[in-house]
Amino acid sequence: MPNLYPLIRPVLFSLRAETARDLAPWALKAGLGRFLLNRKAQKPDPSNLGQNLWGLRFPNPVGLAAGGDKDAQMFDQLRRFGFGYIEVGTVTLRRQPGRPKPRLFRLDEDQAIINRMGFNSAGLDAVIKRLSAVPTRAGIVGLNLGINSDSKNAAADYEDGIRLSAGFADYLVVNVSSPNTPGLRDLQQGAVLGSLLKRLMRVREETGHQVPMLVKIAPDLKPEECRDIAKVVLDTGINGLIISNTTVRRPDLVSRHAQEAGGLSGRPLLATSTALLADMYRLTQGRLPLIGVGGIASAEDAYAQIRAGASLVQLYTALVFAGPDLVNQIKSGLAGLLQRDGFGSIAEAVGTAHAVPAQLVTPS
Ligand SMILES: Cc1cc2nc3c(=O)[nH]c(=O)nc-3n(C[C@H](O)[C@H](O)[C@H](O)COP(=O)(O)O)c2cc1C
């Protein structure tokens, strides 16, 4: 069956962005995802795309980024698009509505999105219930944790989040980089981040679950902030970094929504996120796995991020523009690019864009 997404996209794009987005769980549960997927392109994952990280077997490196399934409503259906893993969230400790609508804008001409959702969340209890209702071990599911907008104590929100969820996710993400919760990004400052992460690593120990803990950072960091973050991450033993969240910058956009407040994702973010990834790979000396995200829309984009230092990649915005077949296209393209360049696996290609590739220490 050919790719049918171009046929329904005009209908979806005639709706308000958030209305179209709200239809997704319903449509996927009704089987639309299967209908949209090109069955011929659905093959088992090429063996050169698989890798072990943090004791988890990733069948391929292409994941769904946070925001695509904030409330764990459809991760099982989304997995069938061919993702190697899904990141649910951001979830907040208590249910909250997020910021007033409209808060989601498609920038069609720029292949981009601006969102100021502000962590609309069903709350951690509801999300954990949904995660435990589905046999998650059929695939890797990460959980991205945030804080409530009225939180008086950010560290306590994350601590409770880890205590409650450590047994229900394959990895956890401390999200300190969304631009739509006042003060959140300030948690990225070296000393603040250092004491926060030390506390959170201790809480993880107390849970008895050795769930990998990752930190997601913003693309708008200054070089000295990047250096501080790298040091803190290595000192605290955090297991990985996700690079990057959306940007508050507005690089050369043409769409009418270009000046909306919020975080920009998609095509215009690719160069920045790839450059930051390369910087953080150098600064952390390849000593922990990095997840590259921001503007990936093709196998070439994913490959560039892997060569810049990413062991895994994620995407969200490009899926809205290209449809579910994109995941299979990226996977088969990536397998071909690895072969073309003589790499037997993703792990062999990680960081090879650098003159002297750092040695990735096998993570525990
Ligand atoms: C509508 C929307 C909602 C998002 N919500 C979250 C979120 O809740 N938590 C988070 O860490 N990132 C969130 N993101 C950021 C994405 O996870 C990703 O970092 C960013 O969009 C860059 O990737 P992309 O260009 O492939 O979309 C959101 C992005 C979009 C477009």
Short mmCIF file of C-alpha atoms and ligand atoms in Angstrom, two decimals:
data_model
loop_
_atom_site.label_atom_id
_atom_site.label_comp_id
_atom_site.label_asym_id
_atom_site.label_seq_id
_atom_site.Cartn_x
_atom_site.Cartn_y
_atom_site.Cartn_z
CA MET A 1 0.00 0.00 0.00
CA PRO A 2 1.43 3.44 -0.89
CA ASN A 3 2.01 6.15 1.70
CA LEU A 4 -1.47 7.53 2.36
CA TYR A 5 -0.46 10.27 4.78
CA PRO A 6 -0.24 12.96 2.01
CA LEU A 7 -3.95 12.31 1.38
CA ILE A 8 -5.12 12.93 4.94
CA ARG A 9 -2.57 15.61 5.81
CA PRO A 10 -4.58 18.44 4.15
CA VAL A 11 -7.56 17.47 6.30
CA LEU A 12 -5.44 17.42 9.46
CA PHE A 13 -3.73 20.67 8.53
CA SER A 14 -7.09 22.37 7.95
CA LEU A 15 -7.75 21.91 11.68
CA ARG A 16 -6.21 23.89 14.50
CA ALA A 17 -2.91 22.26 15.43
CA GLU A 18 -4.07 21.15 18.87
CA THR A 19 -7.40 19.84 17.56
CA ALA A 20 -5.54 17.67 15.05
CA ARG A 21 -3.20 16.54 17.79
CA ASP A 22 -6.09 15.64 20.11
CA LEU A 23 -7.51 13.35 17.43
CA ALA A 24 -4.36 11.23 17.38
CA PRO A 25 -5.06 8.86 20.32
CA TRP A 26 -8.57 8.24 19.07
CA ALA A 27 -7.45 7.72 15.45
CA LEU A 28 -4.61 5.39 16.40
CA LYS A 29 -6.82 3.29 18.64
CA ALA A 30 -9.32 3.06 15.77
CA GLY A 31 -6.55 1.54 13.64
CA LEU A 32 -5.70 4.54 11.45
CA GLY A 33 -1.99 4.07 12.11
CA ARG A 34 -1.97 0.65 10.49
CA PHE A 35 -3.96 2.04 7.58
CA LEU A 36 -1.42 4.83 7.04
CA LEU A 37 1.65 2.64 7.22
CA ASN A 38 3.14 1.26 4.06
CA ARG A 39 3.17 -2.43 4.95
CA LYS A 40 5.84 -3.22 2.33
CA ALA A 41 8.24 -0.83 4.05
CA GLN A 42 7.71 -2.58 7.39
CA LYS A 43 10.56 -5.02 7.67
CA PRO A 44 12.34 -6.39 10.71
CA ASP A 45 14.94 -3.94 11.96
CA PRO A 46 18.27 -4.35 10.13
CA SER A 47 20.72 -6.02 12.52
CA ASN A 48 23.28 -3.19 12.19
CA LEU A 49 20.80 -0.81 13.85
CA GLY A 50 20.55 -2.71 17.14
CA GLN A 51 22.60 -1.89 20.24
CA ASN A 52 22.77 -2.42 23.99
CA LEU A 53 22.79 0.65 26.22
CA TRP A 54 22.22 0.78 29.96
CA GLY A 55 21.48 -2.95 29.89
CA LEU A 56 18.59 -2.36 27.47
CA ARG A 57 18.38 -3.81 23.97
CA PHE A 58 17.43 -1.06 21.50
CA PRO A 59 16.32 -2.74 18.25
CA ASN A 60 16.96 0.50 16.38
CA PRO A 61 18.10 3.98 17.46
CA VAL A 62 15.04 5.99 16.36
CA GLY A 63 12.78 7.05 19.23
CA LEU A 64 9.70 9.20 19.68
CA ALA A 65 10.61 12.42 21.50
CA ALA A 66 8.80 13.67 24.60
CA GLY A 67 5.62 15.60 23.87
CA GLY A 68 4.34 13.08 21.32
CA ASP A 69 2.60 11.00 23.97
CA LYS A 70 2.65 13.11 27.12
CA ASP A 71 0.04 11.07 28.98
CA ALA A 72 0.91 7.54 27.81
CA GLN A 73 -2.30 7.31 25.84
CA MET A 74 -0.93 5.74 22.69
CA PHE A 75 2.65 4.55 23.15
CA ASP A 76 1.73 1.01 22.23
CA GLN A 77 0.17 2.13 18.94
CA LEU A 78 3.00 4.56 18.23
CA ARG A 79 5.55 1.80 18.73
CA ARG A 80 4.06 0.09 15.67
CA PHE A 81 5.37 2.93 13.49
CA GLY A 82 8.71 1.18 13.95
CA PHE A 83 10.23 3.23 16.76
CA GLY A 84 13.05 1.58 18.69
CA TYR A 85 11.74 3.23 21.86
CA ILE A 86 9.16 5.75 23.02
CA GLU A 87 9.59 8.57 25.51
CA VAL A 88 6.37 9.30 27.37
CA GLY A 89 5.84 12.70 29.09
CA THR A 90 6.65 15.24 30.17
CA VAL A 91 4.53 14.22 33.13
CA THR A 92 4.07 16.36 36.21
CA LEU A 93 3.51 15.04 39.72
CA ARG A 94 -0.01 16.43 39.92
CA ARG A 95 -2.46 16.78 37.03
CA GLN A 96 -2.38 20.27 35.49
CA PRO A 97 -4.02 21.85 32.44
CA GLY A 98 -0.98 23.62 30.98
CA ARG A 99 -1.09 27.11 29.50
CA PRO A 100 -4.13 28.72 27.88
CA LYS A 101 -4.99 27.86 24.28
CA PRO A 102 -4.00 28.54 21.57
CA ARG A 103 -0.60 27.18 22.50
CA LEU A 104 0.42 25.00 19.56
CA PHE A 105 1.29 26.40 16.11
CA ARG A 106 2.37 24.64 12.93
CA LEU A 107 4.80 26.64 10.81
CA ASP A 108 4.16 24.82 7.54
CA GLU A 109 6.58 26.77 5.33
CA ASP A 110 9.35 26.28 7.87
CA GLN A 111 8.56 22.60 8.57
CA ALA A 112 8.47 23.63 12.23
CA ILE A 113 6.24 23.88 15.28
CA ILE A 114 6.08 26.45 18.06
CA ASN A 115 4.53 25.20 21.28
CA ARG A 116 3.88 26.75 24.66
CA MET A 117 1.88 23.85 26.05
CA GLY A 118 3.35 24.41 29.53
CA PHE A 119 3.33 20.77 30.64
CA ASN A 120 -0.33 19.89 30.24
CA SER A 121 -0.33 16.58 32.08
CA ALA A 122 -2.72 13.95 33.33
CA GLY A 123 -0.43 13.65 36.36
CA LEU A 124 1.95 10.90 37.38
CA ASP A 125 -0.58 8.53 38.96
CA ALA A 126 -2.67 8.35 35.79
CA VAL A 127 0.38 7.89 33.59
CA ILE A 128 1.81 5.13 35.77
CA LYS A 129 -1.53 3.34 35.68
CA ARG A 130 -1.46 3.43 31.88
CA LEU A 131 2.16 2.31 31.72
CA SER A 132 1.48 -0.65 33.95
CA ALA A 133 -1.69 -1.62 32.05
CA VAL A 134 0.33 -2.39 28.90
CA PRO A 135 3.13 -4.95 28.82
CA THR A 136 5.80 -2.28 28.39
CA ARG A 137 8.57 -4.83 28.22
CA ALA A 138 7.41 -5.50 24.63
CA GLY A 139 9.38 -2.34 23.88
CA ILE A 140 11.45 0.30 25.60
CA VAL A 141 9.50 3.13 27.23
CA GLY A 142 11.24 6.07 28.86
CA LEU A 143 9.47 8.51 31.14
CA ASN A 144 10.20 12.23 31.07
CA LEU A 145 9.61 14.02 34.40
CA GLY A 146 8.85 17.70 34.91
CA ILE A 147 7.55 19.95 37.67
CA ASN A 148 4.16 21.49 38.30
CA SER A 149 3.87 25.15 37.33
CA ASP A 150 2.88 26.05 40.93
CA SER A 151 5.61 23.93 42.47
CA LYS A 152 7.31 25.57 45.46
CA ASN A 153 10.13 23.04 45.46
CA ALA A 154 11.35 21.75 42.10
CA ALA A 155 13.74 19.21 43.62
CA ALA A 156 10.91 17.70 45.70
CA ASP A 157 8.75 17.32 42.57
CA TYR A 158 11.51 15.40 40.78
CA GLU A 159 12.29 13.33 43.88
CA ASP A 160 8.67 12.25 44.29
CA GLY A 161 8.48 11.64 40.56
CA ILE A 162 11.46 9.28 40.71
CA ARG A 163 10.17 7.48 43.81
CA LEU A 164 6.79 6.84 42.20
CA SER A 165 7.93 5.92 38.70
CA ALA A 166 11.32 4.20 39.02
CA GLY A 167 9.76 0.74 38.75
CA PHE A 168 7.57 1.54 35.77
CA ALA A 169 9.89 2.94 33.10
CA ASP A 170 12.98 1.68 31.28
CA TYR A 171 14.69 5.04 31.73
CA LEU A 172 13.84 8.33 33.40
CA VAL A 173 14.49 11.84 32.13
CA VAL A 174 14.98 14.88 34.33
CA ASN A 175 13.61 17.59 32.08
CA VAL A 176 15.16 20.93 33.02
CA SER A 177 14.87 22.47 29.59
CA SER A 178 11.29 23.17 28.53
CA PRO A 179 10.90 26.92 27.93
CA ASN A 180 7.25 27.19 29.03
CA THR A 181 7.54 26.62 32.78
CA PRO A 182 8.97 29.74 34.44
CA GLY A 183 12.31 29.14 36.13
CA LEU A 184 12.73 25.57 34.83
CA ARG A 185 15.67 26.30 32.58
CA ASP A 186 17.51 28.04 35.45
CA LEU A 187 17.95 24.56 36.94
CA GLN A 188 20.56 23.98 34.21
CA GLN A 189 23.05 26.32 35.91
CA GLY A 190 26.10 24.35 37.06
CA ALA A 191 25.92 24.59 40.86
CA VAL A 192 22.12 24.32 40.95
CA LEU A 193 22.12 21.37 38.58
CA GLY A 194 24.91 19.69 40.50
CA SER A 195 23.09 19.70 43.82
CA LEU A 196 19.79 18.75 42.18
CA LEU A 197 21.26 15.76 40.36
CA LYS A 198 23.17 14.57 43.43
CA ARG A 199 19.89 14.49 45.37
CA LEU A 200 18.08 12.74 42.55
CA MET A 201 20.75 10.08 42.13
CA ARG A 202 20.51 9.40 45.86
CA VAL A 203 16.73 9.03 45.60
CA ARG A 204 17.15 6.62 42.74
CA GLU A 205 19.49 4.52 44.89
CA GLU A 206 16.89 4.50 47.64
CA THR A 207 14.24 3.13 45.27
CA GLY A 208 16.35 0.02 44.67
CA HIS A 209 15.72 0.35 40.91
CA GLN A 210 18.81 0.87 38.80
CA VAL A 211 16.73 2.72 36.21
CA PRO A 212 18.98 4.85 33.95
CA MET A 213 18.64 8.58 34.66
CA LEU A 214 19.10 11.05 31.81
CA VAL A 215 18.99 14.84 31.71
CA LYS A 216 17.41 16.78 28.85
CA ILE A 217 19.00 20.13 28.06
CA ALA A 218 18.08 23.22 26.06
CA PRO A 219 19.71 24.28 22.79
CA ASP A 220 20.11 27.87 23.96
CA LEU A 221 23.00 27.35 26.37
CA LYS A 222 26.16 29.47 26.42
CA PRO A 223 29.54 27.71 26.01
CA GLU A 224 30.42 28.16 29.70
CA GLU A 225 27.05 26.69 30.71
CA CYS A 226 27.75 23.67 28.49
CA ARG A 227 31.12 23.18 30.16
CA ASP A 228 29.52 23.32 33.61
CA ILE A 229 26.79 20.86 32.63
CA ALA A 230 29.34 18.41 31.22
CA LYS A 231 31.33 18.53 34.45
CA VAL A 232 28.25 18.08 36.63
CA VAL A 233 26.99 15.19 34.55
CA LEU A 234 30.31 13.37 34.75
CA ASP A 235 30.69 14.10 38.48
CA THR A 236 27.21 12.91 39.44
CA GLY A 237 27.21 9.75 37.34
CA ILE A 238 24.10 10.67 35.36
CA ASN A 239 23.61 7.99 32.70
CA GLY A 240 22.97 10.09 29.62
CA LEU A 241 22.02 13.43 28.10
CA ILE A 242 19.19 14.27 25.71
CA ILE A 243 20.18 17.10 23.37
CA SER A 244 18.04 19.09 22.82
CA ASN A 245 14.69 20.54 23.75
CA THR A 246 13.02 23.32 21.72
CA THR A 247 14.65 26.72 21.19
CA VAL A 248 13.42 30.17 22.18
CA ARG A 249 15.44 31.63 19.29
CA ARG A 250 13.78 32.41 15.96
CA PRO A 251 16.26 31.70 13.18
CA ASP A 252 15.09 33.05 9.76
CA LEU A 253 11.48 31.90 9.82
CA VAL A 254 8.92 32.85 7.19
CA SER A 255 5.64 31.43 8.54
CA ARG A 256 2.98 33.76 9.90
CA HIS A 257 3.22 32.17 13.34
CA ALA A 258 6.98 32.77 13.56
CA GLN A 259 6.76 35.28 16.39
CA GLU A 260 4.48 33.26 18.68
CA ALA A 261 5.99 32.77 22.12
CA GLY A 262 7.16 29.29 23.03
CA GLY A 263 9.66 26.66 21.95
CA LEU A 264 10.51 26.13 18.30
CA SER A 265 11.10 22.61 16.97
CA GLY A 266 11.62 21.00 13.59
CA ARG A 267 13.77 21.82 10.59
CA PRO A 268 15.14 25.20 11.84
CA LEU A 269 16.46 23.50 14.99
CA LEU A 270 18.56 20.83 13.27
CA ALA A 271 21.83 22.75 12.86
CA THR A 272 21.77 24.09 16.42
CA SER A 273 20.90 20.76 18.06
CA THR A 274 23.55 18.92 16.03
CA ALA A 275 26.23 21.50 16.92
CA LEU A 276 25.33 21.33 20.63
CA LEU A 277 25.40 17.54 20.49
CA ALA A 278 28.90 17.65 19.00
CA ASP A 279 30.01 20.10 21.71
CA MET A 280 28.59 17.99 24.52
CA TYR A 281 30.15 14.82 23.08
CA ARG A 282 33.54 16.54 23.13
CA LEU A 283 33.00 17.99 26.60
CA THR A 284 31.88 14.67 28.07
CA GLN A 285 34.66 12.84 26.16
CA GLY A 286 32.22 10.25 24.88
CA ARG A 287 31.94 8.88 28.41
CA LEU A 288 28.15 8.61 28.47
CA PRO A 289 25.54 7.94 25.80
CA LEU A 290 23.89 10.98 24.23
CA ILE A 291 20.46 11.10 22.60
CA GLY A 292 20.25 13.52 19.67
CA VAL A 293 16.96 15.30 18.98
CA GLY A 294 15.93 18.45 17.17
CA GLY A 295 14.87 18.78 13.56
CA ILE A 296 15.63 15.24 12.42
CA ALA A 297 13.59 14.57 9.28
CA SER A 298 15.68 12.08 7.28
CA ALA A 299 18.20 9.26 7.56
CA GLU A 300 20.93 11.76 6.68
CA ASP A 301 19.94 14.03 9.58
CA ALA A 302 19.91 11.08 11.98
CA TYR A 303 23.26 9.85 10.67
CA ALA A 304 24.81 13.32 11.08
CA GLN A 305 23.71 13.34 14.73
CA ILE A 306 25.10 9.86 15.30
CA ARG A 307 28.42 10.88 13.78
CA ALA A 308 28.34 14.02 15.96
CA GLY A 309 28.07 11.81 19.04
CA ALA A 310 24.52 10.48 19.48
CA SER A 311 24.03 6.82 20.33
CA LEU A 312 20.28 7.22 19.88
CA VAL A 313 18.08 9.82 18.17
CA GLN A 314 14.52 11.02 18.62
CA LEU A 315 12.05 12.98 16.56
CA TYR A 316 8.61 14.46 16.80
CA THR A 317 7.96 17.47 14.55
CA ALA A 318 8.98 15.77 11.29
CA LEU A 319 6.46 13.03 12.00
CA VAL A 320 3.67 15.62 11.87
CA PHE A 321 4.78 16.76 8.42
CA ALA A 322 5.83 13.44 6.89
CA GLY A 323 3.59 10.88 8.61
CA PRO A 324 4.30 7.51 10.19
CA ASP A 325 6.21 6.02 7.24
CA LEU A 326 9.07 8.36 8.09
CA VAL A 327 10.34 6.05 10.82
CA ASN A 328 10.82 3.12 8.45
CA GLN A 329 12.37 5.40 5.84
CA ILE A 330 14.91 6.69 8.33
CA LYS A 331 15.74 3.20 9.54
CA SER A 332 16.37 1.74 6.10
CA GLY A 333 18.30 4.84 5.02
CA LEU A 334 20.42 4.68 8.15
CA ALA A 335 21.22 0.99 7.64
CA GLY A 336 22.38 1.85 4.09
CA LEU A 337 24.52 4.81 5.21
CA LEU A 338 26.29 2.68 7.83
CA GLN A 339 27.02 0.03 5.23
CA ARG A 340 28.20 2.60 2.68
CA ASP A 341 30.74 3.95 5.14
CA GLY A 342 31.92 0.56 6.34
CA PHE A 343 30.42 0.68 9.84
CA GLY A 344 29.17 -2.65 11.16
CA SER A 345 26.92 -1.04 13.76
CA ILE A 346 25.58 2.26 15.12
CA ALA A 347 28.10 2.06 17.98
CA GLU A 348 30.98 2.07 15.47
CA ALA A 349 29.69 5.27 13.86
CA VAL A 350 29.03 7.26 17.05
CA GLY A 351 31.23 10.34 17.25
CA THR A 352 33.15 9.66 14.04
CA ALA A 353 32.57 13.21 12.78
CA HIS A 354 35.17 14.29 15.32
CA ALA A 355 38.81 14.28 14.30
CA VAL A 356 39.70 12.15 17.31
CA PRO A 357 36.62 10.14 18.27
CA ALA A 358 36.22 9.84 22.03
CA GLN A 359 35.97 6.27 23.23
CA LEU A 360 32.49 5.45 24.43
CA VAL A 361 32.91 3.63 27.70
CA THR A 362 30.51 0.73 27.87
CA PRO A 363 27.84 2.02 30.22
CA SER A 364 26.88 -0.03 33.22
C1 LIG B 1 4.06 19.97 20.71
C2 LIG B 1 5.34 19.64 21.39
C3 LIG B 1 5.32 19.30 22.73
C4 LIG B 1 6.51 18.99 23.37
N1 LIG B 1 6.46 18.63 24.68
C5 LIG B 1 7.61 18.27 25.30
C6 LIG B 1 7.58 17.85 26.65
O1 LIG B 1 6.54 17.75 27.27
N2 LIG B 1 8.77 17.53 27.23
C7 LIG B 1 9.96 17.59 26.57
O2 LIG B 1 11.00 17.27 27.14
N3 LIG B 1 10.00 17.97 25.28
C8 LIG B 1 8.87 18.31 24.64
N4 LIG B 1 8.91 18.70 23.34
C9 LIG B 1 10.23 18.80 22.67
C10 LIG B 1 10.58 17.54 21.90
O3 LIG B 1 10.71 16.43 22.73
C11 LIG B 1 11.92 17.75 21.13
O4 LIG B 1 12.94 17.94 22.08
C12 LIG B 1 11.86 18.93 20.21
O5 LIG B 1 10.59 19.07 19.62
C13 LIG B 1 12.89 18.81 19.08
O6 LIG B 1 12.64 17.67 18.29
P1 LIG B 1 11.84 17.72 16.90
O7 LIG B 1 12.39 18.86 16.11
O8 LIG B 1 12.05 16.39 16.26
O9 LIG B 1 10.41 17.93 17.26
C14 LIG B 1 7.74 19.03 22.67
C15 LIG B 1 7.74 19.36 21.31
C16 LIG B 1 6.57 19.67 20.67
C17 LIG B 1 6.61 20.01 19.21
#
